[in-house]
C-alpha positions as a Markdown table, in Angstrom:
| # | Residue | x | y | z |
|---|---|---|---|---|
| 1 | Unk | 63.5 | 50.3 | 52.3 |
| 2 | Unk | 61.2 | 52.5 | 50.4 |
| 3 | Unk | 59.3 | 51.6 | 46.9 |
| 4 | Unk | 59.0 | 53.9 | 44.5 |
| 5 | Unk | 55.5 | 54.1 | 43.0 |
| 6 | Unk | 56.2 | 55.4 | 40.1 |
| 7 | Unk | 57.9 | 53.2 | 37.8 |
| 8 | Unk | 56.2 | 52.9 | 34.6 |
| 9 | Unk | 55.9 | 49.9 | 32.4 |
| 10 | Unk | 54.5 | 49.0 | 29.0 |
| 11 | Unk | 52.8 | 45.8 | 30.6 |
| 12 | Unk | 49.0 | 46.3 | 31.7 |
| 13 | Unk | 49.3 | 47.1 | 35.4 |
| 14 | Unk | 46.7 | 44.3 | 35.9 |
| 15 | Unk | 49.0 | 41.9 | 35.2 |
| 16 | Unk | 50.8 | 42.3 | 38.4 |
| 17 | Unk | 50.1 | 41.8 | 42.1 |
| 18 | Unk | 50.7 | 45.3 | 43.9 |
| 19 | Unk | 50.8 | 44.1 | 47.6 |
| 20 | Unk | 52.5 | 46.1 | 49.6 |
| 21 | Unk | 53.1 | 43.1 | 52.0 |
| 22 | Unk | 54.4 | 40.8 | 48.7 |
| 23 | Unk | 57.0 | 42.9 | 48.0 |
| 24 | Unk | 58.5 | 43.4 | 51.2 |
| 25 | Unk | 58.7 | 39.6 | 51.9 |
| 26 | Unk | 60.5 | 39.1 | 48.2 |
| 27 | Unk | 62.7 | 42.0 | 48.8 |
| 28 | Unk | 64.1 | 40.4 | 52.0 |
| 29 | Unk | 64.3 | 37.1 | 50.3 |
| 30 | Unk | 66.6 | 38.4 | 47.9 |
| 31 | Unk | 68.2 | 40.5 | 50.5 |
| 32 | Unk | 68.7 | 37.4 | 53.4 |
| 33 | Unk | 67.3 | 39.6 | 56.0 |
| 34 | Unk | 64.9 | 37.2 | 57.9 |
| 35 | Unk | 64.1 | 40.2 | 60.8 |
| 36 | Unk | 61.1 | 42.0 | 59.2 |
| 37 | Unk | 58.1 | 41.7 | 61.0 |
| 38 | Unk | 54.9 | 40.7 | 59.4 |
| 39 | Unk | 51.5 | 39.5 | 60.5 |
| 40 | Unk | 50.5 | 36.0 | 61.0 |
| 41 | Unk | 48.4 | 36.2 | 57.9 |
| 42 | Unk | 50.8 | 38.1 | 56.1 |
| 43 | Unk | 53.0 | 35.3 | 56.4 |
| 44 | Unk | 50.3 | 32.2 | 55.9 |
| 45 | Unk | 49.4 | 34.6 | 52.8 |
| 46 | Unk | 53.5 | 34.3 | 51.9 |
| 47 | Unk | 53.4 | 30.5 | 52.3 |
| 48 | Unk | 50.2 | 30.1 | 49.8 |
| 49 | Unk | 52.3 | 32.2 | 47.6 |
| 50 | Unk | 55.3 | 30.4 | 47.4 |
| 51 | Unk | 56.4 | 30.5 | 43.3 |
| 52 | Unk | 56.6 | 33.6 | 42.1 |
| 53 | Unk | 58.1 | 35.3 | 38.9 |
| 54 | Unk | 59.5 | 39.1 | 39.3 |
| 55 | Unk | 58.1 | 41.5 | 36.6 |
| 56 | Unk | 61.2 | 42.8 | 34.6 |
| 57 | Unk | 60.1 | 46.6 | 34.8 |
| 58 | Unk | 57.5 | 46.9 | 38.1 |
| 59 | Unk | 58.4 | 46.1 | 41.8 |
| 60 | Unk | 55.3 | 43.3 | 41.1 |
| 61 | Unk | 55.0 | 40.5 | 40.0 |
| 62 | Unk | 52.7 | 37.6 | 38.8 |
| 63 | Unk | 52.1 | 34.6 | 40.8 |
| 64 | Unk | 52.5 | 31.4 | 38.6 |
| 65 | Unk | 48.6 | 29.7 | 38.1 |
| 66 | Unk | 47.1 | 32.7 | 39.5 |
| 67 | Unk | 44.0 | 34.9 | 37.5 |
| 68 | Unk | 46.7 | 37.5 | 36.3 |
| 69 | Unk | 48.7 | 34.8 | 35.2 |
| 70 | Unk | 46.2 | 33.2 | 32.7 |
| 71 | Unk | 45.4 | 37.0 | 31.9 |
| 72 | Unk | 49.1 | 36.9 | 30.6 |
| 73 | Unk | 48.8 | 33.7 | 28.9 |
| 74 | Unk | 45.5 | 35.2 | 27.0 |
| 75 | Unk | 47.6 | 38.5 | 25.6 |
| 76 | Unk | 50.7 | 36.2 | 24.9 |
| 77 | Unk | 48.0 | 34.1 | 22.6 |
| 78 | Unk | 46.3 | 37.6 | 21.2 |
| 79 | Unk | 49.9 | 38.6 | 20.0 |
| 80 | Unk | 51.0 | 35.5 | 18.8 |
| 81 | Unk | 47.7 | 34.0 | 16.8 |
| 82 | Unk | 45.7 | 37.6 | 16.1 |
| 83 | Unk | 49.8 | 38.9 | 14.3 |
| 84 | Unk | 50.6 | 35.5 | 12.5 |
| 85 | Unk | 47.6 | 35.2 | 11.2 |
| 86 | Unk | 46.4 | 38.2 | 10.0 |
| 87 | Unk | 50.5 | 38.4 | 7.9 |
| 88 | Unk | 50.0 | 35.4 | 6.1 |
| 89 | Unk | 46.7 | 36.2 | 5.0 |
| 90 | Unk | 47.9 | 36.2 | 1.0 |
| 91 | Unk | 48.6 | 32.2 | 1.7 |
| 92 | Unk | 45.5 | 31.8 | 3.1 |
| 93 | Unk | 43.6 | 33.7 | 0.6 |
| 94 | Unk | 45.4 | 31.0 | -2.0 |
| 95 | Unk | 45.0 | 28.1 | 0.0 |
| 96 | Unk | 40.9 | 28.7 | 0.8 |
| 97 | Unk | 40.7 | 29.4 | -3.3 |
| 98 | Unk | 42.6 | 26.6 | -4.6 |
| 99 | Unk | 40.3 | 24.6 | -2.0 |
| 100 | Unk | 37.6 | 26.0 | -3.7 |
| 101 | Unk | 37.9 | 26.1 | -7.2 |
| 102 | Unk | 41.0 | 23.9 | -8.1 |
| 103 | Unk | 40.2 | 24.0 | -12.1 |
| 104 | Unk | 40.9 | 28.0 | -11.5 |
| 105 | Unk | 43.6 | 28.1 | -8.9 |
| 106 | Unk | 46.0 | 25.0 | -9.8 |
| 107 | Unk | 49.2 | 25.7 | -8.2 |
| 108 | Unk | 50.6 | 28.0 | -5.4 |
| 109 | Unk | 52.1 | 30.7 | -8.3 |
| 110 | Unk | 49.1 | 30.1 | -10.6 |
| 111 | Unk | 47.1 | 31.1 | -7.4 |
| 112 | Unk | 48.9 | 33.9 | -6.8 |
| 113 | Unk | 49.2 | 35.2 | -10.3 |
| 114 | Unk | 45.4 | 34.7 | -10.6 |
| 115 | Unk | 44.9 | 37.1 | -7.5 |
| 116 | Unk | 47.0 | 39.9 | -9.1 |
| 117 | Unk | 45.9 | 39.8 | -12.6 |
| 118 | Unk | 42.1 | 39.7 | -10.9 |
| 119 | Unk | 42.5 | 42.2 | -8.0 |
| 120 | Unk | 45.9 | 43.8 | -7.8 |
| 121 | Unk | 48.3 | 43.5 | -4.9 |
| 122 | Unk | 45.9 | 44.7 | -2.7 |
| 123 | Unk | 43.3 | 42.2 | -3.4 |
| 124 | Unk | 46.4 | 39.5 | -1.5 |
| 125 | Unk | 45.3 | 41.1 | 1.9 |
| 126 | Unk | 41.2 | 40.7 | 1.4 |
| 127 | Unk | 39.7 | 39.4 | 4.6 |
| 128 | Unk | 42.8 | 41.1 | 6.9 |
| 129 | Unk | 39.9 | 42.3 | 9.7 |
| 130 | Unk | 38.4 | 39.4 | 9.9 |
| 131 | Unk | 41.6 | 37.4 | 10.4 |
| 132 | Unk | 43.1 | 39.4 | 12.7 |
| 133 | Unk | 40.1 | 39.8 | 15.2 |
| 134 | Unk | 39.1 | 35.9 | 14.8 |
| 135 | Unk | 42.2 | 34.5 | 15.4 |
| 136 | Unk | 43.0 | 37.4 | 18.1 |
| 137 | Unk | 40.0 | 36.3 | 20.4 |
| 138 | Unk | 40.6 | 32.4 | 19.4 |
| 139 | Unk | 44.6 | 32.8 | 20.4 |
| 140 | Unk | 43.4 | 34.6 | 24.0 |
| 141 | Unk | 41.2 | 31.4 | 24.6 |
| 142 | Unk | 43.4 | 29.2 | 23.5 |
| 143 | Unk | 46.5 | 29.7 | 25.3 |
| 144 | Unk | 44.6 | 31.5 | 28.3 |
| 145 | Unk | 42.5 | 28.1 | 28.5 |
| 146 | Unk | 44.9 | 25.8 | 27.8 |
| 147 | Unk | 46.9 | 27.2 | 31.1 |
| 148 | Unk | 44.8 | 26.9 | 32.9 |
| 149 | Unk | 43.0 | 23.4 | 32.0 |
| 150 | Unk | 47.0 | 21.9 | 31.9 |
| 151 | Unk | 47.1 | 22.5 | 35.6 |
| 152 | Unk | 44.1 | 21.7 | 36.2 |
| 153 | Unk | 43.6 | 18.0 | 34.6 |
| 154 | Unk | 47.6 | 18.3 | 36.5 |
| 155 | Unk | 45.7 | 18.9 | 40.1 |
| 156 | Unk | 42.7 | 16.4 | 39.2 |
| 157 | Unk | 45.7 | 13.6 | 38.6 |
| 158 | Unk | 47.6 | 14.3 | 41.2 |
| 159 | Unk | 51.7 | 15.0 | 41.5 |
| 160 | Unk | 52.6 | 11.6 | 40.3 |
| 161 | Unk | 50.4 | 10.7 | 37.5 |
| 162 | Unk | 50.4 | 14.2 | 36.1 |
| 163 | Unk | 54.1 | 13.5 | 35.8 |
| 164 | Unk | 53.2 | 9.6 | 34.4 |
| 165 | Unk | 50.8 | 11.0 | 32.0 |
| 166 | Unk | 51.7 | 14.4 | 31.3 |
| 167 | Unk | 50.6 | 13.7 | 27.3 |
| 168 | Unk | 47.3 | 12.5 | 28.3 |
| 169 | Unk | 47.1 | 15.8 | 30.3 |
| 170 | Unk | 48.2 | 18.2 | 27.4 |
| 171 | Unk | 46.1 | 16.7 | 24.7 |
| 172 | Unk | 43.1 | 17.0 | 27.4 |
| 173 | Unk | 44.0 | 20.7 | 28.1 |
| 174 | Unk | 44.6 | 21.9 | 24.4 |
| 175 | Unk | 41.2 | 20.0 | 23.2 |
| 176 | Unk | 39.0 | 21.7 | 26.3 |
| 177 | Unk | 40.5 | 25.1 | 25.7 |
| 178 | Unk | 40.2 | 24.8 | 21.6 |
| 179 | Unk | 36.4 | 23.8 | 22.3 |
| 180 | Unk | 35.9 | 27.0 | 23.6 |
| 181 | Unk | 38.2 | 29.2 | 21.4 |
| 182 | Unk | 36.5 | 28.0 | 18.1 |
| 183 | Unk | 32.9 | 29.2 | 19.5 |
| 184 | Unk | 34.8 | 32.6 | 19.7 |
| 185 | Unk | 36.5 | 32.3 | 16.0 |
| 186 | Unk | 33.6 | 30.6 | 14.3 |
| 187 | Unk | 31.5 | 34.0 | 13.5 |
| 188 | Unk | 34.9 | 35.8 | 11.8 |
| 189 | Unk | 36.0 | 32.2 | 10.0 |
| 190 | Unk | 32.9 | 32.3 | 8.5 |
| 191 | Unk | 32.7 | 35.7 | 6.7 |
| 192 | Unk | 36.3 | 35.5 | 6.0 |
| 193 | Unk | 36.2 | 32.9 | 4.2 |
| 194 | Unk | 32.7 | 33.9 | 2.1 |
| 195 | Unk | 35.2 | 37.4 | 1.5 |
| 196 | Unk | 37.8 | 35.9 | 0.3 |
| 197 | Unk | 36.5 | 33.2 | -1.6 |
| 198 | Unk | 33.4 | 35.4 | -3.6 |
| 199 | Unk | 34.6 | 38.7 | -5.3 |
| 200 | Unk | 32.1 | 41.2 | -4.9 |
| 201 | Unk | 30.5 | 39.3 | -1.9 |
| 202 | Unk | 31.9 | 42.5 | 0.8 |
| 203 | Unk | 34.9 | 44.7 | 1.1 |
| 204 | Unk | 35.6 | 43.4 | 4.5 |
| 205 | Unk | 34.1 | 42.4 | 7.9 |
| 206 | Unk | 31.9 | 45.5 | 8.3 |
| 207 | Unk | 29.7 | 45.5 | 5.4 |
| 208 | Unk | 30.5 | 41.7 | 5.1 |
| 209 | Unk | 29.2 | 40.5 | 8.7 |
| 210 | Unk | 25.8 | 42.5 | 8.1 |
| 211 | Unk | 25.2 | 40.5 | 4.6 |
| 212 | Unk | 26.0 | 37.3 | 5.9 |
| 213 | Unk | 23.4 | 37.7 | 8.9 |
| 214 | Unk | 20.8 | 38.9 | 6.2 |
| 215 | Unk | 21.3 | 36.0 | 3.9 |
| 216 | Unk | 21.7 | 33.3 | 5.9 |
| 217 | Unk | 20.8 | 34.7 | 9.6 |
| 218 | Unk | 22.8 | 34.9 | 12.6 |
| 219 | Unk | 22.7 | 31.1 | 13.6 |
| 220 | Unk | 24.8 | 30.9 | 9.9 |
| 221 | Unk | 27.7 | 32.3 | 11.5 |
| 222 | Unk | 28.3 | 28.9 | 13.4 |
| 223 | Unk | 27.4 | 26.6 | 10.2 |
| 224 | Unk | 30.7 | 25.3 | 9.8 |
| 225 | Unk | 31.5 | 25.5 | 14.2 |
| 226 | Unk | 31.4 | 21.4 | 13.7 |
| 227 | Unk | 33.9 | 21.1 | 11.0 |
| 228 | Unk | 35.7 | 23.9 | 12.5 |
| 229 | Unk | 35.7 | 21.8 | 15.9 |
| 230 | Unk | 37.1 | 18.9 | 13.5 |
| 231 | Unk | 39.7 | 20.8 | 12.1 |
| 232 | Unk | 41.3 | 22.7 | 15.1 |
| 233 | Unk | 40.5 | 20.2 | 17.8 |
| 234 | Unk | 43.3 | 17.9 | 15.9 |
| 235 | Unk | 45.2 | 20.3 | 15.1 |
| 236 | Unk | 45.6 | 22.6 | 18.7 |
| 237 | Unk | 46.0 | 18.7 | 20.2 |
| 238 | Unk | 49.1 | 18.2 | 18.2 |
| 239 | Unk | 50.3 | 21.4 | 18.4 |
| 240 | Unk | 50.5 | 22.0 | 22.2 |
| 241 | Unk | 51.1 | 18.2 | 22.9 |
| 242 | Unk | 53.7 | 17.6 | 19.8 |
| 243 | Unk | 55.2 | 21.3 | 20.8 |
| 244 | Unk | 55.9 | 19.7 | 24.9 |
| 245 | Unk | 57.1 | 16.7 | 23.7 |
| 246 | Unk | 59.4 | 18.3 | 21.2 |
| 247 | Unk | 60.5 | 21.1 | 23.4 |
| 248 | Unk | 61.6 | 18.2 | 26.3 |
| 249 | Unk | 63.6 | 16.4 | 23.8 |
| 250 | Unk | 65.2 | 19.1 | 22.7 |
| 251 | Unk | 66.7 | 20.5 | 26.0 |
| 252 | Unk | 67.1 | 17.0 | 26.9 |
| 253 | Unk | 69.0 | 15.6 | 23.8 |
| 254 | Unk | 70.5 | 18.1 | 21.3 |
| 255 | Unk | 71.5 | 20.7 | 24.0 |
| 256 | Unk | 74.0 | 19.6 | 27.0 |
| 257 | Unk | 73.0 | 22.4 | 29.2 |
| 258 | Unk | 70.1 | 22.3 | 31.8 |
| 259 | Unk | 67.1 | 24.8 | 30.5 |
| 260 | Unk | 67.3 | 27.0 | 33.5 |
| 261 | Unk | 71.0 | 27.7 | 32.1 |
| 262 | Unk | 70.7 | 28.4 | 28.7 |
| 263 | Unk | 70.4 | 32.3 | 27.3 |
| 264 | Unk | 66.9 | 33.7 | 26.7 |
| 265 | Unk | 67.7 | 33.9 | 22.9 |
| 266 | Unk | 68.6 | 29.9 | 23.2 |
| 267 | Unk | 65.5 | 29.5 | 24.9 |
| 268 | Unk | 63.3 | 31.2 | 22.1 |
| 269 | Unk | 65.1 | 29.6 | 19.3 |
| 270 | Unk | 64.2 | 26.2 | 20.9 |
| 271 | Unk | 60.7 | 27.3 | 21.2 |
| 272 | Unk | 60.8 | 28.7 | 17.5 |
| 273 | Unk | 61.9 | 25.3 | 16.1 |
| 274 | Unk | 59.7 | 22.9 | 18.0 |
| 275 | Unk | 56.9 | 25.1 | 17.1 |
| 276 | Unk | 57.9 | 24.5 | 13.1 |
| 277 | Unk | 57.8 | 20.8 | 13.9 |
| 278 | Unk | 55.1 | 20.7 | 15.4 |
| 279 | Unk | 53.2 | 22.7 | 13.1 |
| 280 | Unk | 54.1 | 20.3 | 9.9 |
| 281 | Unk | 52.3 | 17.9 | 11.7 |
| 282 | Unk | 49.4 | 19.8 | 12.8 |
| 283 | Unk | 48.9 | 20.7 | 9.1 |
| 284 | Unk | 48.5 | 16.9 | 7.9 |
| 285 | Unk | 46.5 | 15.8 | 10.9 |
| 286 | Unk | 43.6 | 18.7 | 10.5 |
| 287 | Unk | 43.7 | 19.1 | 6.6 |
| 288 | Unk | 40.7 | 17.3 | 5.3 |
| 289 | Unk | 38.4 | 19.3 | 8.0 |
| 290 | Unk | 39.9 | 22.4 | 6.5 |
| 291 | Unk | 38.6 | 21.2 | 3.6 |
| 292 | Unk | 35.4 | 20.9 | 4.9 |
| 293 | Unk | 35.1 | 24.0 | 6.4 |
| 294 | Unk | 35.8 | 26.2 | 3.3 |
| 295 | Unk | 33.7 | 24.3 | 1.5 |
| 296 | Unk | 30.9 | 24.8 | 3.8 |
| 297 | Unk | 31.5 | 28.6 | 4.3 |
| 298 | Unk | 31.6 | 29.1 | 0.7 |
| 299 | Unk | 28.6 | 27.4 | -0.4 |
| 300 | Unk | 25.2 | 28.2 | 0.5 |
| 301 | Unk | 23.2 | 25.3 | 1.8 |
| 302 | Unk | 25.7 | 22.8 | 1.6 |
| 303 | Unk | 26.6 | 19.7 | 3.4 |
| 304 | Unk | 29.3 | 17.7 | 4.5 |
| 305 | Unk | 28.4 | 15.1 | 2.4 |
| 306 | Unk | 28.0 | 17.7 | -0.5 |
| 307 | Unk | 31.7 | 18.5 | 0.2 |
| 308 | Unk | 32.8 | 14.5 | 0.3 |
| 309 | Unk | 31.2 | 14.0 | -3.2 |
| 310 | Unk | 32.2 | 16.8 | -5.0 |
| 311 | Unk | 36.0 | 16.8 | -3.5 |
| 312 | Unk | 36.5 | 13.1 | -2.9 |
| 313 | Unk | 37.4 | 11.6 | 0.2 |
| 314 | Unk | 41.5 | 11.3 | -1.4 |
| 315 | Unk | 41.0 | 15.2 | -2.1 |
| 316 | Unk | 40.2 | 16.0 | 1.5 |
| 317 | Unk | 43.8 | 14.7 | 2.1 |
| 318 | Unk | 45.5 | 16.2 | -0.4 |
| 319 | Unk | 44.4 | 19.2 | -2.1 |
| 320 | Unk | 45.9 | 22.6 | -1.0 |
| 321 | Unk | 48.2 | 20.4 | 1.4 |
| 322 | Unk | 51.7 | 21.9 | 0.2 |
| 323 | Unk | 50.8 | 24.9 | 0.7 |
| 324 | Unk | 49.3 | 24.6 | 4.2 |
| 325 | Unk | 52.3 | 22.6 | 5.8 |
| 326 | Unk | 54.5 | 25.7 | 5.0 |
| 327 | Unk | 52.0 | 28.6 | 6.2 |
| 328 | Unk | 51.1 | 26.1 | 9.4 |
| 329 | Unk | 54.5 | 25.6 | 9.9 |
| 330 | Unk | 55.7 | 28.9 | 9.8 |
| 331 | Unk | 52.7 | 29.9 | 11.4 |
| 332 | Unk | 53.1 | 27.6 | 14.4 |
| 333 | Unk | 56.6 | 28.0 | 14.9 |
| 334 | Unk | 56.5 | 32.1 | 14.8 |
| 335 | Unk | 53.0 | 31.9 | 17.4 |
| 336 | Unk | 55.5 | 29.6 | 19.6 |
| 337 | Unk | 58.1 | 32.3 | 19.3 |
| 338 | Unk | 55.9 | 35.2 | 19.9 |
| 339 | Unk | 54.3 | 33.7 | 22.9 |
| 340 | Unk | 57.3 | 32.9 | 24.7 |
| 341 | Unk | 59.0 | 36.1 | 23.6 |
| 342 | Unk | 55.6 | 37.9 | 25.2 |
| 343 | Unk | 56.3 | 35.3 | 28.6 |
| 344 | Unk | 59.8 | 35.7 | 28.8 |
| 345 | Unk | 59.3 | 39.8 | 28.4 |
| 346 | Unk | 56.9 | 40.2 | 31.6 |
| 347 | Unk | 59.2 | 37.7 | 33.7 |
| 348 | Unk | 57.7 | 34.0 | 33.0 |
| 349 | Unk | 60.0 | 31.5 | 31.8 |
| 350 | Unk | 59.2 | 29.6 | 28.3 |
| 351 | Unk | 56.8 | 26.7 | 27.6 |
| 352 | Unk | 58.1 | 23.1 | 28.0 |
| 353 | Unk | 61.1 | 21.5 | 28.5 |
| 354 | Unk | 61.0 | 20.7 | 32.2 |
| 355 | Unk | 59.3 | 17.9 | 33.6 |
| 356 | Unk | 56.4 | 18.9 | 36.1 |
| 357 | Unk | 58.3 | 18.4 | 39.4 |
| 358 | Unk | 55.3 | 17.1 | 42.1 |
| 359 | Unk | 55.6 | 19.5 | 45.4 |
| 360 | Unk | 54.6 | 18.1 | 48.8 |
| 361 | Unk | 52.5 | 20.1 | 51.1 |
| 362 | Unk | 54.2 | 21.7 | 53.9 |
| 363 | Unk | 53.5 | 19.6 | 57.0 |
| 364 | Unk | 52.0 | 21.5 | 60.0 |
C-alpha cells in the first residue's frame, strides 16, 4: 500500500516519528495481515516500540515516553500556562497590589475601581509580556519535566511499587520538574511584578527588563527564585498529585463507564473539573509564599523577614486569599483543560484516571 507524503498538518512535523518501516508494521496491525516482510532489526526495532498513539492528521505518530513525546507535553504546557496566565492578568494585577499596599487596594472591586480611575481599562492588562513569556517557558518545563520525571521515579521503583506508591511518585515528579521551571520564570516574575506594582516603573518587559538589570543587576532577577521555589514547589505538588488523585476518583466513582469508553468531551470535562479542585487547594497551600514573593519583587532591598514584620505571619495566610482561590482555580482547571485538549488533539489520551498497569518483559 502506498503513503502519501503529502498530508499536511497543523502539528510541528517533529512531533512525529516518520519511519517508513513504523508505518508499515502499524498499517498491517490494523489491517491483520501478518505476511509483510521486514528485517530482523526492523522487527526487534517493532518490539522496543510496542505503545504507540496514531497522530489524528499524519500517517505518524508519537511513541508514548519517547523525546517527541515530552516535546508534546512541553507545547501542551506552553498553551495551557503561557494562555491562562497572560488572560487573567487584571486578577493578578489586583491580587499583587492588594498584597502590596492593602490600605489602598481593600477589596477585589475597590481594587479594580482603583486601577480604572488611576490608569484606565488599559492599565488592567500592565505586565501582559511578561506574563505570557514567563509562564510560557515555566508551563513547557513543567509539564515537559514532569513527564518525564513521573516515569522516571515510575522505572527507578519498579512496576509494583510505582503502582503502591504512585503519590509518592507524582509529588516527586511535579517538585523536580517545578525546580527547574521556576529558574526559567524567575527573571519575567520579577519585572512583572515591579511593572505592575510601581506606576511609572516601565511600560512593559522591554524597557522594564533593562531598568531592572541597571538598578539592581542581573543576579536581581533571581532575588525572589527562593520564595518563588516556596510558593510553586507547594503549589505544582498539589496540583499534579491532587489533579491524579481527583481525576482516578472521578472515573472510578461518579462515572459508571470505564475511561477508555467515555467521549473525548467526557474526558475533558473530567479533566476541567479536577483541575478546579485541585487548584482551590493549590491556592491555600502556596499563598503565604506568594506573599513573600511580591513583597520581595516590589521592594528594593528587602528581606523575608522584612516581609514577616510588616505583613504578619496571620497576613501571609490570609491577605489577597479570596481572590487567588478563584483565579488559581479557574486557572488550574482551564491549564488542565487546555493541556489535555492539546493531548487529546495530536492523538495522546488525557492525564489520569487509569492506574499504571506494570508490563512484563517479553521472555526470550
Amino acid at each position: 500500500m502506498a503513503l502519501s507524503s503529502d498530508r499536511q498538518s497543523l502539528i510541528p512535523s517533529f512531533l512525529y516519528s516518520t519511519s517508513f518501516t513504523s508505518k508499515t508494521l502499524a498499517l498491517d496491525k490494523m489491517t491483520g495481515n501478518s505476511d509483510i516482510n521486514v528485517t530482523p532489526s526492523a522487527s526487534a526495532s517493532a518490539s522496543r516500540k510496542s505503545f504507540v498513539i496514531p497522530a489524528p492528521s499524519e500517517p505518524g505518530k508519537i511513541e508514548m515516553f519517547s523525546p517527541q513525546y515530552y516535546a508534546a507535553c512541553s507545547v501542551g504546557g506552553i498553551l495551557s500556562c503561557g494562555l491562562t496566565h497572560m488572560t487573567v492578568t487584571p486578577l493578578d494585577l489586583v491580587k499583587c497590589n492588594m498584597q502590596i499596599d492593602p490600605a489602598k487596594y481593600k477589596s477585589i472591586s475597590s481594587g479594580f475601581g482603583v486601577l480604572l480611575k488611576e490608569q484606565g481599562v488599559k492599565g488592567f492588562f500592565r505586565g501582559w509580556v511578561p506574563t505570557l513569556l514567563g509562564y510560557s517557558a515555566q508551563g513547557a518545563c513543567k509539564f515537559g519535566f514532569y513527564e518525564f520525571f513521573k516515569k522516571y521515579y515510575s522505572d527507578l521503583a519498579g512496576p509494583e511499587n510505582a503502582s503502591k506508591y504512585k503519590t509518592v511518585i507524582y509529588l516527586a515528579g511535579s517538585a523536580s520538574a517545578e525546580v527547574i521551571a521556576d529558574i526559567a520564570l524567575c527573571p519575567f516574575e520579577a519585572v512583572k511584578v515591579r511593572v505592575q506594582t510601581q506606576p511609572g516603573f516601565a511600560r512593559g518587559l522591554s524597557d522594564g527588563l533593562p531598568k531592572f538589570v541597571r538598578s539592581e543587576g542581573a543576579l536581581g532577577l533571581y532575588k525572589g527564585l527562593v520564595p518563588l521555589w516556596g510558593r510553586q514547589i507547594p503549589y505544582t505538588m498539589m496540583k499534579f498529585a491532587s489533579f491524579e488523585t481527583i481525576v482516578e476518583l472521578i472515573y472510578k466513582h461518579a462515572i459508571p463507564t470505564p475511561k477508555n469508553d467515555c467521549s473525548k468531551p467526557l474526558q475533558l470535562g473530567v479533566s476541567f473539573a479536577g483541575g478546579y479542585i485541585a487548584g482551590v487547594l493549590c491556592a491555600i497551600v502556596s499563598h503565604p509564599a506568594d506573599n513573600l514573593v511580591s513583597f520581595l519583587n516590589n521592594a528594593k532591598g528587602a528581606t523575608v523577614g522584612d516581609a514577616v514584620k510588616k505583613i504578619g505571619l496571620l497576613g501571609l495566610f490570609t491577605r489577597g486569599l479570596p481572590l487567588r482561590i478563584v483565579m488559581i482555580g479557574t486557572l488550574t482547571g482551564a491549564q488542565w483543560g487546555l493541556y489535555d485538549a492539546f493531548k487529546v488533539s495530536i492523538g495522546l489520551p488525557t492525564t489520569g484516571g487509569v492506574a499504571p498497569v506494570a508490563i512484563e518483559p517479553a521472555k526470550e
